[in-house]
PDB file of C-alpha atoms in Angstrom:
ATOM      1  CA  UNK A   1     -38.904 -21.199 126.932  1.00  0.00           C
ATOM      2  CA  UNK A   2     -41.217 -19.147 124.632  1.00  0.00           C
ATOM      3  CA  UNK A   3     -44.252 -20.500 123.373  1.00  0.00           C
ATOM      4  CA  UNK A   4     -46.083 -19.854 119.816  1.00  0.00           C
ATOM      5  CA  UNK A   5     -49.554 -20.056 121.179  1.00  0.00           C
ATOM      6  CA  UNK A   6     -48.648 -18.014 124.526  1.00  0.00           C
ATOM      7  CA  UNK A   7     -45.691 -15.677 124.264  1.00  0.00           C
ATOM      8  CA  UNK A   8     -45.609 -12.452 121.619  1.00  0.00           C
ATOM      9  CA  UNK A   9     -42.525 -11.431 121.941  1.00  0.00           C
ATOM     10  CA  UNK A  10     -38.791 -12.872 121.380  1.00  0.00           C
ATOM     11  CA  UNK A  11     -35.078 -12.348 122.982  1.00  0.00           C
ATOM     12  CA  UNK A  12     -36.008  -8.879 123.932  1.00  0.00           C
ATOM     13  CA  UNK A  13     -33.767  -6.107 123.081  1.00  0.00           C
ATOM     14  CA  UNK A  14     -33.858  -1.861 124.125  1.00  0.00           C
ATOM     15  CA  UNK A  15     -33.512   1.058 121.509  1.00  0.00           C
ATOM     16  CA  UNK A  16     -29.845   2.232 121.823  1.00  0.00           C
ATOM     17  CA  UNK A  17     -27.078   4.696 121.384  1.00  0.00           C
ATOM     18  CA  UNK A  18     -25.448   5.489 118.095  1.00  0.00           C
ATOM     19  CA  UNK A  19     -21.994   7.351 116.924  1.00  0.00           C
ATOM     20  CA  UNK A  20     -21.401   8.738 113.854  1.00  0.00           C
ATOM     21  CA  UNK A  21     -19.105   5.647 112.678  1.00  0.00           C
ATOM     22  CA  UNK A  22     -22.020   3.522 113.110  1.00  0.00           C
ATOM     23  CA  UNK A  23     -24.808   5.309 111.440  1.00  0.00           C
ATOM     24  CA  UNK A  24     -21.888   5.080 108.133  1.00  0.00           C
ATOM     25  CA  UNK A  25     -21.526   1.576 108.481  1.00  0.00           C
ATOM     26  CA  UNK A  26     -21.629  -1.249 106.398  1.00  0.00           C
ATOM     27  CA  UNK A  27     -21.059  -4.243 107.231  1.00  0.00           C
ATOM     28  CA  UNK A  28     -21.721  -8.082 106.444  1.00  0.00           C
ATOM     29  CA  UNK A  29     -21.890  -8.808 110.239  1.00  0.00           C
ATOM     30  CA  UNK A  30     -24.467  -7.050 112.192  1.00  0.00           C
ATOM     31  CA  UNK A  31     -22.626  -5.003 114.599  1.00  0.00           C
ATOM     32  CA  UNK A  32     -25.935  -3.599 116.033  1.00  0.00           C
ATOM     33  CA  UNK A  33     -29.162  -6.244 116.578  1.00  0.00           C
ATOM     34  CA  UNK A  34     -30.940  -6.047 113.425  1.00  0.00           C
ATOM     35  CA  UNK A  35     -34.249  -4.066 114.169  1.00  0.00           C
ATOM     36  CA  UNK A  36     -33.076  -1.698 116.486  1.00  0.00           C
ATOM     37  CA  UNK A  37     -34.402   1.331 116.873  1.00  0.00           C
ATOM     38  CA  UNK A  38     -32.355   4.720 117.868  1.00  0.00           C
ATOM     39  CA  UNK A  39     -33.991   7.694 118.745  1.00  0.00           C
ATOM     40  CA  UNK A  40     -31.172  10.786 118.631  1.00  0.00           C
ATOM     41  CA  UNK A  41     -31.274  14.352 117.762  1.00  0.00           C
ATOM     42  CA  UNK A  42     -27.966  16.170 115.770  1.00  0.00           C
ATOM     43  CA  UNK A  43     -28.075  19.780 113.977  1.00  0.00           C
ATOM     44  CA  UNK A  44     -31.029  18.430 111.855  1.00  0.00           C
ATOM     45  CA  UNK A  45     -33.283  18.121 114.598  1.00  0.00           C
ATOM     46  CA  UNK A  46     -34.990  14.759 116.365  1.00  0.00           C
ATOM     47  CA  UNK A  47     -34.400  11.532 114.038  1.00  0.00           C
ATOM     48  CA  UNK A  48     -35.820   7.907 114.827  1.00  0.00           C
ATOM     49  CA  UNK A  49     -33.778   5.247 112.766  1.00  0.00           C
ATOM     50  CA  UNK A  50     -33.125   1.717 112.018  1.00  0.00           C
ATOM     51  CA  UNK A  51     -31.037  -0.973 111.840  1.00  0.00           C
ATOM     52  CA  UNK A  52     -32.048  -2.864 108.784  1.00  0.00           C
ATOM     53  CA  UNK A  53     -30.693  -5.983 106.436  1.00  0.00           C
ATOM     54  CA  UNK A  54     -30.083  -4.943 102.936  1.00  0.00           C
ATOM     55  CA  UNK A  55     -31.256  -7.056 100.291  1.00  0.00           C
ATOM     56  CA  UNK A  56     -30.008  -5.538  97.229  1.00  0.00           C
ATOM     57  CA  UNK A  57     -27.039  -2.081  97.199  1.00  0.00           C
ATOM     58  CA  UNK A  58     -28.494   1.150  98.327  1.00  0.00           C
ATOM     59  CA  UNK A  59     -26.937   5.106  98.019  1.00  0.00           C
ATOM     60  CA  UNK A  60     -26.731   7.111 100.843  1.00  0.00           C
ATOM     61  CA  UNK A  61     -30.421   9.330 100.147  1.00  0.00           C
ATOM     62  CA  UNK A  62     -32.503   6.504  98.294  1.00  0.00           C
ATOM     63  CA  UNK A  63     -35.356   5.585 100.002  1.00  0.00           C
ATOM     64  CA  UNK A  64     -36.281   1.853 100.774  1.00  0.00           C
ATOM     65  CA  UNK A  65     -38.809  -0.603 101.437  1.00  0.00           C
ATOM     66  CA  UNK A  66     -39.882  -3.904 102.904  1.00  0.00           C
ATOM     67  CA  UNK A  67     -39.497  -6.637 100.548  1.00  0.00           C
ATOM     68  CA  UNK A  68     -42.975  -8.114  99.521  1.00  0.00           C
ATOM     69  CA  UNK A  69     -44.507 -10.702 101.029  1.00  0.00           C
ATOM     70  CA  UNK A  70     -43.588 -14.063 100.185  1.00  0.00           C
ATOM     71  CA  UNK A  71     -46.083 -16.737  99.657  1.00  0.00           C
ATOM     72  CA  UNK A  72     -44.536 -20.791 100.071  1.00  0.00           C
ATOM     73  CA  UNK A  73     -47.101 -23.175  99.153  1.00  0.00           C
ATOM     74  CA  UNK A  74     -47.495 -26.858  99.252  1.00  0.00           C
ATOM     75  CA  UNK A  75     -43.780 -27.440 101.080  1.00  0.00           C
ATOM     76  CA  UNK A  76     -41.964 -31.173 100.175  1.00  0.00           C
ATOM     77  CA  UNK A  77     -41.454 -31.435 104.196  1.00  0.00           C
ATOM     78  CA  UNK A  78     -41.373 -29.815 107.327  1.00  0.00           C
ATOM     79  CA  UNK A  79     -40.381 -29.929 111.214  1.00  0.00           C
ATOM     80  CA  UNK A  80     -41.117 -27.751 113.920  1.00  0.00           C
ATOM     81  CA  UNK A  81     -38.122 -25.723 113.191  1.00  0.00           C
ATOM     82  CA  UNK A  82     -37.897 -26.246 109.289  1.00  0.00           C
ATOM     83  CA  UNK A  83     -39.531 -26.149 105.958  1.00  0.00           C
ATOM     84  CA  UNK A  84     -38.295 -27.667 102.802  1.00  0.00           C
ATOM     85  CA  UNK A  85     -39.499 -26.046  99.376  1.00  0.00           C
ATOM     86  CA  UNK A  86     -37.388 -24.850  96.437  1.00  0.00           C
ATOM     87  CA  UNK A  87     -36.571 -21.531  94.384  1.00  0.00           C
ATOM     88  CA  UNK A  88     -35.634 -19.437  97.439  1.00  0.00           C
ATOM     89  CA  UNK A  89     -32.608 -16.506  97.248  1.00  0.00           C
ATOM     90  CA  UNK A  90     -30.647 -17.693  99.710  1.00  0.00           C
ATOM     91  CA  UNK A  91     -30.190 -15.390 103.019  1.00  0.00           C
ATOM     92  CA  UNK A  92     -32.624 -13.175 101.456  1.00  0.00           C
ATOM     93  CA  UNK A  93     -35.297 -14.372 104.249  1.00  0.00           C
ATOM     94  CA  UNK A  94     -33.382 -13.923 107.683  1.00  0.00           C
ATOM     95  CA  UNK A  95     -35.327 -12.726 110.295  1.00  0.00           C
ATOM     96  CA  UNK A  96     -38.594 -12.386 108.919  1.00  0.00           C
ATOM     97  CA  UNK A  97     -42.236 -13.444 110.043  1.00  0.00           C
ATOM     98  CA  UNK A  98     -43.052 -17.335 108.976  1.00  0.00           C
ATOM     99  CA  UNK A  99     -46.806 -17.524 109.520  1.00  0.00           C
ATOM    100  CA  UNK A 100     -48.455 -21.037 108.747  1.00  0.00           C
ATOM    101  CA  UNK A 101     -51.220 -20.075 106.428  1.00  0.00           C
ATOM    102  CA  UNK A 102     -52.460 -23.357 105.870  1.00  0.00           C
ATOM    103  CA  UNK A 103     -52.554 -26.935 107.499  1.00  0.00           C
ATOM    104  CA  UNK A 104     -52.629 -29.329 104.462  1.00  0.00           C
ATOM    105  CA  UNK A 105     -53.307 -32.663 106.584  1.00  0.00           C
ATOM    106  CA  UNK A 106     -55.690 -31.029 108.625  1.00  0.00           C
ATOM    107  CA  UNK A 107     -57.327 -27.879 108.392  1.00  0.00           C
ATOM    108  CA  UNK A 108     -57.969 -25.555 110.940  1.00  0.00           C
ATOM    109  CA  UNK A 109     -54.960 -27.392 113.397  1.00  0.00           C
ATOM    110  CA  UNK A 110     -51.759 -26.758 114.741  1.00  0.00           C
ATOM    111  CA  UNK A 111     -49.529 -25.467 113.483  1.00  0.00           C
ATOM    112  CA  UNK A 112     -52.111 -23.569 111.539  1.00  0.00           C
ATOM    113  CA  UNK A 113     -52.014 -19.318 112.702  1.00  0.00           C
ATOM    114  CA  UNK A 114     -48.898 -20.113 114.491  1.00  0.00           C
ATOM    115  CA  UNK A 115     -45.656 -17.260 113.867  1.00  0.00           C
ATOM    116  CA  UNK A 116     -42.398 -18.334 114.144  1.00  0.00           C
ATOM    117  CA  UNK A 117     -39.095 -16.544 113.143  1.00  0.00           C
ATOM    118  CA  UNK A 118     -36.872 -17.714 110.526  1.00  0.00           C
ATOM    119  CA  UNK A 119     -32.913 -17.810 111.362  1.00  0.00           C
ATOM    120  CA  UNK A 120     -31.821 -18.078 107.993  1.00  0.00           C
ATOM    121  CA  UNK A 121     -32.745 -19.701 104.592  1.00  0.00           C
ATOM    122  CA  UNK A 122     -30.892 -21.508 101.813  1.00  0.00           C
ATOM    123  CA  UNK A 123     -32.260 -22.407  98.296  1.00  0.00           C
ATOM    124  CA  UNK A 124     -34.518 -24.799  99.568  1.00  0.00           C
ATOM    125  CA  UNK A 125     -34.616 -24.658 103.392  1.00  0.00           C
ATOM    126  CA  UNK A 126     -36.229 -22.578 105.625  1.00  0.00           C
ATOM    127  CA  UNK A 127     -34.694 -22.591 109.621  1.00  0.00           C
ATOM    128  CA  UNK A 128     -36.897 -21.130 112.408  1.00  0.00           C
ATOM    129  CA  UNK A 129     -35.552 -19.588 115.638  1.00  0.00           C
ATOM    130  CA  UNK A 130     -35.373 -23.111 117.957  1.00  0.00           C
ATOM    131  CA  UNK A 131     -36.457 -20.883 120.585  1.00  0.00           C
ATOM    132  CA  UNK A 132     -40.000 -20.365 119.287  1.00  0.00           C
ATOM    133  CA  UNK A 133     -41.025 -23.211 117.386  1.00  0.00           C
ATOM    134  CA  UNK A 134     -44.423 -24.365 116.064  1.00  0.00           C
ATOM    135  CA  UNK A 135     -45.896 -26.702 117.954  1.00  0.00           C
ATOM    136  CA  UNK A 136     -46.680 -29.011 115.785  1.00  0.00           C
ATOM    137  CA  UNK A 137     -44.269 -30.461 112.985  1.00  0.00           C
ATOM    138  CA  UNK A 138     -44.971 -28.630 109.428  1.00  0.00           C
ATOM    139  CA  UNK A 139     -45.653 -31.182 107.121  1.00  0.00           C
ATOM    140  CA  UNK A 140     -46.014 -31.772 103.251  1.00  0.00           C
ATOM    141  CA  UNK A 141     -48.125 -29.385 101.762  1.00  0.00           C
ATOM    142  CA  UNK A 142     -48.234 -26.812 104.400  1.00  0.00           C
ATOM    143  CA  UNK A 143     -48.425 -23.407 103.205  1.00  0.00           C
ATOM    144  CA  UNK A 144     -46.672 -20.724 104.373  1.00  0.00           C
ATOM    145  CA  UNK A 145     -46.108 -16.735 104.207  1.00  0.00           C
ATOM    146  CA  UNK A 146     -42.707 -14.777 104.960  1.00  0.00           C
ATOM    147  CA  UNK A 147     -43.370 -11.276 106.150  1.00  0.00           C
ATOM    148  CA  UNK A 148     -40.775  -8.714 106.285  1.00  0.00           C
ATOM    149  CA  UNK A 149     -39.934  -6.424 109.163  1.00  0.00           C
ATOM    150  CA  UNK A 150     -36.724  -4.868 109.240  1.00  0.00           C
ATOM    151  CA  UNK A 151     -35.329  -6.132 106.015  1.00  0.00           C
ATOM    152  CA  UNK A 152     -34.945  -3.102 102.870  1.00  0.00           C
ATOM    153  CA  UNK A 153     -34.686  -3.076  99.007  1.00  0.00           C
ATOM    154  CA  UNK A 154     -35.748  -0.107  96.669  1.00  0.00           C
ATOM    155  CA  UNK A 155     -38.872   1.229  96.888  1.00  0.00           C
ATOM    156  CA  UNK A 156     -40.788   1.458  93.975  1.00  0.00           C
ATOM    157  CA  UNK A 157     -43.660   3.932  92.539  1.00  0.00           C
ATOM    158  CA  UNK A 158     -46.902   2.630  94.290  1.00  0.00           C
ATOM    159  CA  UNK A 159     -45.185   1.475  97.840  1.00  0.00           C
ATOM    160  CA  UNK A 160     -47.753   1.966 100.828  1.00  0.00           C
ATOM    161  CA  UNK A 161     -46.573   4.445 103.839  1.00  0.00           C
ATOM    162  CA  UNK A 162     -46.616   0.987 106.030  1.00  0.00           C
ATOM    163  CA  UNK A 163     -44.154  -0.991 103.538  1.00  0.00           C
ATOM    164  CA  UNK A 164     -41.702   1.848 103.282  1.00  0.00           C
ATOM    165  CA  UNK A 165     -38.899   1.844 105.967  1.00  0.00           C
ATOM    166  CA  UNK A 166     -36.947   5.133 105.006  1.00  0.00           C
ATOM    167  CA  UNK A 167     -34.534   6.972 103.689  1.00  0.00           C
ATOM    168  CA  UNK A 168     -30.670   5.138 103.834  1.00  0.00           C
ATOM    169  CA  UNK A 169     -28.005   7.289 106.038  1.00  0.00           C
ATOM    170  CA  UNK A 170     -24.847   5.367 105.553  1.00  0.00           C
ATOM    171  CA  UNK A 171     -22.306   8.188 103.478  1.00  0.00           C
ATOM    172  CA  UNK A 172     -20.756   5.257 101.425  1.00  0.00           C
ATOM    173  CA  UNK A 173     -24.435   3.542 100.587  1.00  0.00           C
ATOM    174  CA  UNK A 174     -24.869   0.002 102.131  1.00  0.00           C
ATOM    175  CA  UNK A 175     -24.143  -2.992  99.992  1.00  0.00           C
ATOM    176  CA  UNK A 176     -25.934  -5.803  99.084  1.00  0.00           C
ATOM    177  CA  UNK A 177     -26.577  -8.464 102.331  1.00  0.00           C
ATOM    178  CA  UNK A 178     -25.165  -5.992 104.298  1.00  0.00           C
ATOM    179  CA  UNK A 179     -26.749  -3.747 107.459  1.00  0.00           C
ATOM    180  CA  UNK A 180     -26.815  -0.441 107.795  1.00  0.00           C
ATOM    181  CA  UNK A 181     -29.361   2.390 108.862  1.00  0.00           C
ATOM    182  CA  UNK A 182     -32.127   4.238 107.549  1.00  0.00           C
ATOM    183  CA  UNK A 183     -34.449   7.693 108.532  1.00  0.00           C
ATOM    184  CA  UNK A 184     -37.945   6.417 109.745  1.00  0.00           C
ATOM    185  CA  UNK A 185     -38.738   9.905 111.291  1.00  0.00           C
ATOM    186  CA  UNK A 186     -37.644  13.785 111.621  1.00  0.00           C
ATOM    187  CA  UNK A 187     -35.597  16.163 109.234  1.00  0.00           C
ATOM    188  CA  UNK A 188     -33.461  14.040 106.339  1.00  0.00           C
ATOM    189  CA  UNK A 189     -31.666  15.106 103.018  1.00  0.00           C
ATOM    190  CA  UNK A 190     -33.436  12.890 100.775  1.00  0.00           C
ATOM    191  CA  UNK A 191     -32.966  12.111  96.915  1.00  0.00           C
ATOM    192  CA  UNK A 192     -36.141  13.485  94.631  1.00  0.00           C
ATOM    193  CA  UNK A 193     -37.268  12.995  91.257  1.00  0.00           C
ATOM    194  CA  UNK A 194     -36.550  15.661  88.517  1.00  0.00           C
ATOM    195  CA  UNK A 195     -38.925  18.039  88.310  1.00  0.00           C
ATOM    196  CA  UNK A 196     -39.838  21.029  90.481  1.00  0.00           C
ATOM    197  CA  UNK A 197     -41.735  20.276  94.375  1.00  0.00           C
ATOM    198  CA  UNK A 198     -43.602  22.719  96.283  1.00  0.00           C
ATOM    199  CA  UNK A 199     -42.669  23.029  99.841  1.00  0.00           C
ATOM    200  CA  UNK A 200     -45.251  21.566 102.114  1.00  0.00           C
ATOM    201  CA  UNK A 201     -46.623  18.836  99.830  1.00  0.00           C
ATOM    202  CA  UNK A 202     -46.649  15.375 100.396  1.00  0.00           C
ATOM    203  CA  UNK A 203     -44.129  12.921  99.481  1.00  0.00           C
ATOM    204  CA  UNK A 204     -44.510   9.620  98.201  1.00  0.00           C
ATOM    205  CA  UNK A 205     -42.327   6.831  97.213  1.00  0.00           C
ATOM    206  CA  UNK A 206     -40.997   6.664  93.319  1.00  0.00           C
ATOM    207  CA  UNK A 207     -38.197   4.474  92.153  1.00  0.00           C
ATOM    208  CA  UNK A 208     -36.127   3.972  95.437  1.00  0.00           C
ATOM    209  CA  UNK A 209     -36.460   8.337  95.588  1.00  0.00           C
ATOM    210  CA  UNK A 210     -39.218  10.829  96.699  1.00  0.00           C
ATOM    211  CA  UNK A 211     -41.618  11.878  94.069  1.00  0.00           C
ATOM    212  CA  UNK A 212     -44.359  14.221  93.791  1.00  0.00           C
ATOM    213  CA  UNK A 213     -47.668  12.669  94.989  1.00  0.00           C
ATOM    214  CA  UNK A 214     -49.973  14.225  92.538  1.00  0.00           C
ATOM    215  CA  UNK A 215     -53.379  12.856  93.687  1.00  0.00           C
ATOM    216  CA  UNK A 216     -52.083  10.137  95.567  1.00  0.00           C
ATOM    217  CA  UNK A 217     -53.884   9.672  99.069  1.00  0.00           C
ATOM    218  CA  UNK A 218     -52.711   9.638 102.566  1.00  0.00           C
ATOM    219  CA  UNK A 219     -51.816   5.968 102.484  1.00  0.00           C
ATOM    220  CA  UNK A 220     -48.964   6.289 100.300  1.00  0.00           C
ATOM    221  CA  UNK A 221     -47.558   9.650 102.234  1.00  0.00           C
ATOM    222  CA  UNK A 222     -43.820   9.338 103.387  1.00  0.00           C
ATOM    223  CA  UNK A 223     -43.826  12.974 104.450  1.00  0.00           C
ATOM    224  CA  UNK A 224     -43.625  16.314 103.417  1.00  0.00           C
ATOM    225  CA  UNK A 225     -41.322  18.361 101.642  1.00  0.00           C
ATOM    226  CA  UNK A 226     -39.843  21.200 103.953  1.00  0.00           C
ATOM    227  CA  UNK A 227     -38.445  23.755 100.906  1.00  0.00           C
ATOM    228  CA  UNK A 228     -39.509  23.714  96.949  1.00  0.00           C
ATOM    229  CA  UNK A 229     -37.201  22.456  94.051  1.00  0.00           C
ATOM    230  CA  UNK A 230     -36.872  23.409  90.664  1.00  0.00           C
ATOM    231  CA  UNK A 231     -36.840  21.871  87.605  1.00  0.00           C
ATOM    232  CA  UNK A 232     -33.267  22.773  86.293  1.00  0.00           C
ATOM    233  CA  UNK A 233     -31.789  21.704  90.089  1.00  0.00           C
ATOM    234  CA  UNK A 234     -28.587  20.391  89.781  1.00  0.00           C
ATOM    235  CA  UNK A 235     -28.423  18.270  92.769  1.00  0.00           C
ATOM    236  CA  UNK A 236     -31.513  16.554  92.881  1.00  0.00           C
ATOM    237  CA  UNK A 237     -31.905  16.159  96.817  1.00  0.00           C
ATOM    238  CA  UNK A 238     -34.270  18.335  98.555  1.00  0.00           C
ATOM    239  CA  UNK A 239     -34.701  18.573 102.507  1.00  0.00           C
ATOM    240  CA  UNK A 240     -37.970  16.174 103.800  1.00  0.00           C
ATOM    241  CA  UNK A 241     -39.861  15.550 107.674  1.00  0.00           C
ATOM    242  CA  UNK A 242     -39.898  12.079 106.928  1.00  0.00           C
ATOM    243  CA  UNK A 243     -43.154  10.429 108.981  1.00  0.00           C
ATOM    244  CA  UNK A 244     -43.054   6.958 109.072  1.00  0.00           C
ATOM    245  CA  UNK A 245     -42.366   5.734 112.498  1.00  0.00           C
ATOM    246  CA  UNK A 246     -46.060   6.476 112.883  1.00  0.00           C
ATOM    247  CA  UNK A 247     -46.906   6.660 109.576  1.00  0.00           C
ATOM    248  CA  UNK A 248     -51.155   6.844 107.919  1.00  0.00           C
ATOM    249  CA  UNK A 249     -53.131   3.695 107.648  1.00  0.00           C
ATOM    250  CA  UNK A 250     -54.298   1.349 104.509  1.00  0.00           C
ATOM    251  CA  UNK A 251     -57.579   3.408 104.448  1.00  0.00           C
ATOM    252  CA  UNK A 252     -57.807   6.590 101.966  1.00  0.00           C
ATOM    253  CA  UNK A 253     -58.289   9.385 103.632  1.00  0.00           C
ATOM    254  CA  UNK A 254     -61.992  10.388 104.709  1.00  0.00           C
TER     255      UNK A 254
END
């Protein structure tokens, strides 16, 4: 059986094959494991996508994110596969990172730095994967943070290169708690903001669309823009190399 303290990965799974029907899906049942990556190349060119959980609706174009880091302090009671707290959105947590921040009975030990992976979440209940528990109980007090990996909401104006997942591919949008795939890498149709874009700049995240990056740095580049728009376009798409399967560091550039 796993371990916390000894194994770093989890029920390992392989990137995989996808059809047309399943890139358009939508569904409230994962048909695909969430996380999964597909590497495939159509009349576009190469792609890399994913299979990700959506939090809130999404259009076909918009570009999304990782939901923010969550912080859970001072829990009412724990287990090794369980934390009790309140004002959680229920299912809104599946699958993420728990990380134990903070031993509140005694600092610096177990489970203290230990990762496990939550299952699912009510209002007031956190469940961990039984097959990596902490190895130690959780216990009143505890703190804890949820990190995201392959779970998507808009983006917004200001969203890092390593928050932003990419642009959604289903035709018919995704709906909300459902899963569906997104564009982390190669040639996408992607909705812009108004206003004209020269071809070769940067891109950078706006309200769940592509904007113009003005003098943002390298850490908040999505990509580049492979033709110019104008200010009076009608359709306000525009034709992107999305690069965020590798995508720039924290650090400004030099």
């Amino acid at each position: 059986m796993p371990d916390t303290t000894t194994d770093l990965v989890l029920t390992i799974g392989n990137i995989t094959s996808v059809s047309p029907g399943d890139i358009n899906g939508d569904s409230a049942t994962p048909t695909s494991r969430p996380g999964t990556l597909s590497i495939l190349v159509d009349s576009f060119g190469p792609r890399i996508i994913q299979y990700v959980k959506f939090i809130n609706a999404m259009l076909m174009g918009e570009a999304a994110s990782k939901p923010a880091t969550v912080a859970v302090n001072n829990i009412t009671a724990g287990s090794t596969t369980s934390a009790t707290t309140t004002g959680l959105t229920a299912d809104s947590h599946d699958g993420k990172l728990c990380y134990v921040l903070d031993n509140d009975d005694s600092a610096g030990a177990a489970p203290e730095g230990e990762v496990a992976i939550v299952s699912n979440n009510t209002t007031t209940i956190i469940s961990m994967e039984r097959d990596r528990a902490f190895s130690v109980a959780l216990a009143v007090n505890d703190d804890l943070t949820l990190i995201s990996n392959w779970q998507a909401e808009d983006g917004t104006d200001g969203d890092l290169a390593v928050d932003i997942l990419g642009i959604v591919l289903g035709n018919q949008g995704v709906a909300a708690g459902n899963f569906g795939w997104v564009q982390r890498e190669g040639y996408v149709v992607a909705d812009i903001v108004t206003g004209a874009l020269t071809v070769g700049d940067p891109c950078v995240m706006g309200a769940n669309i592509l904007d113009t990056f003005g003098t943002d740095g390298q850490e908040l580049w999505v990509g580049y823009y492979m033709a110019s728009a104008t200010a009076d376009q009608a359709a306000q798409t525009l034709p992107c190399n999305i690069k965020l399967f590798t995508s720039a560091g924290l650090g400004t550039a030099p």
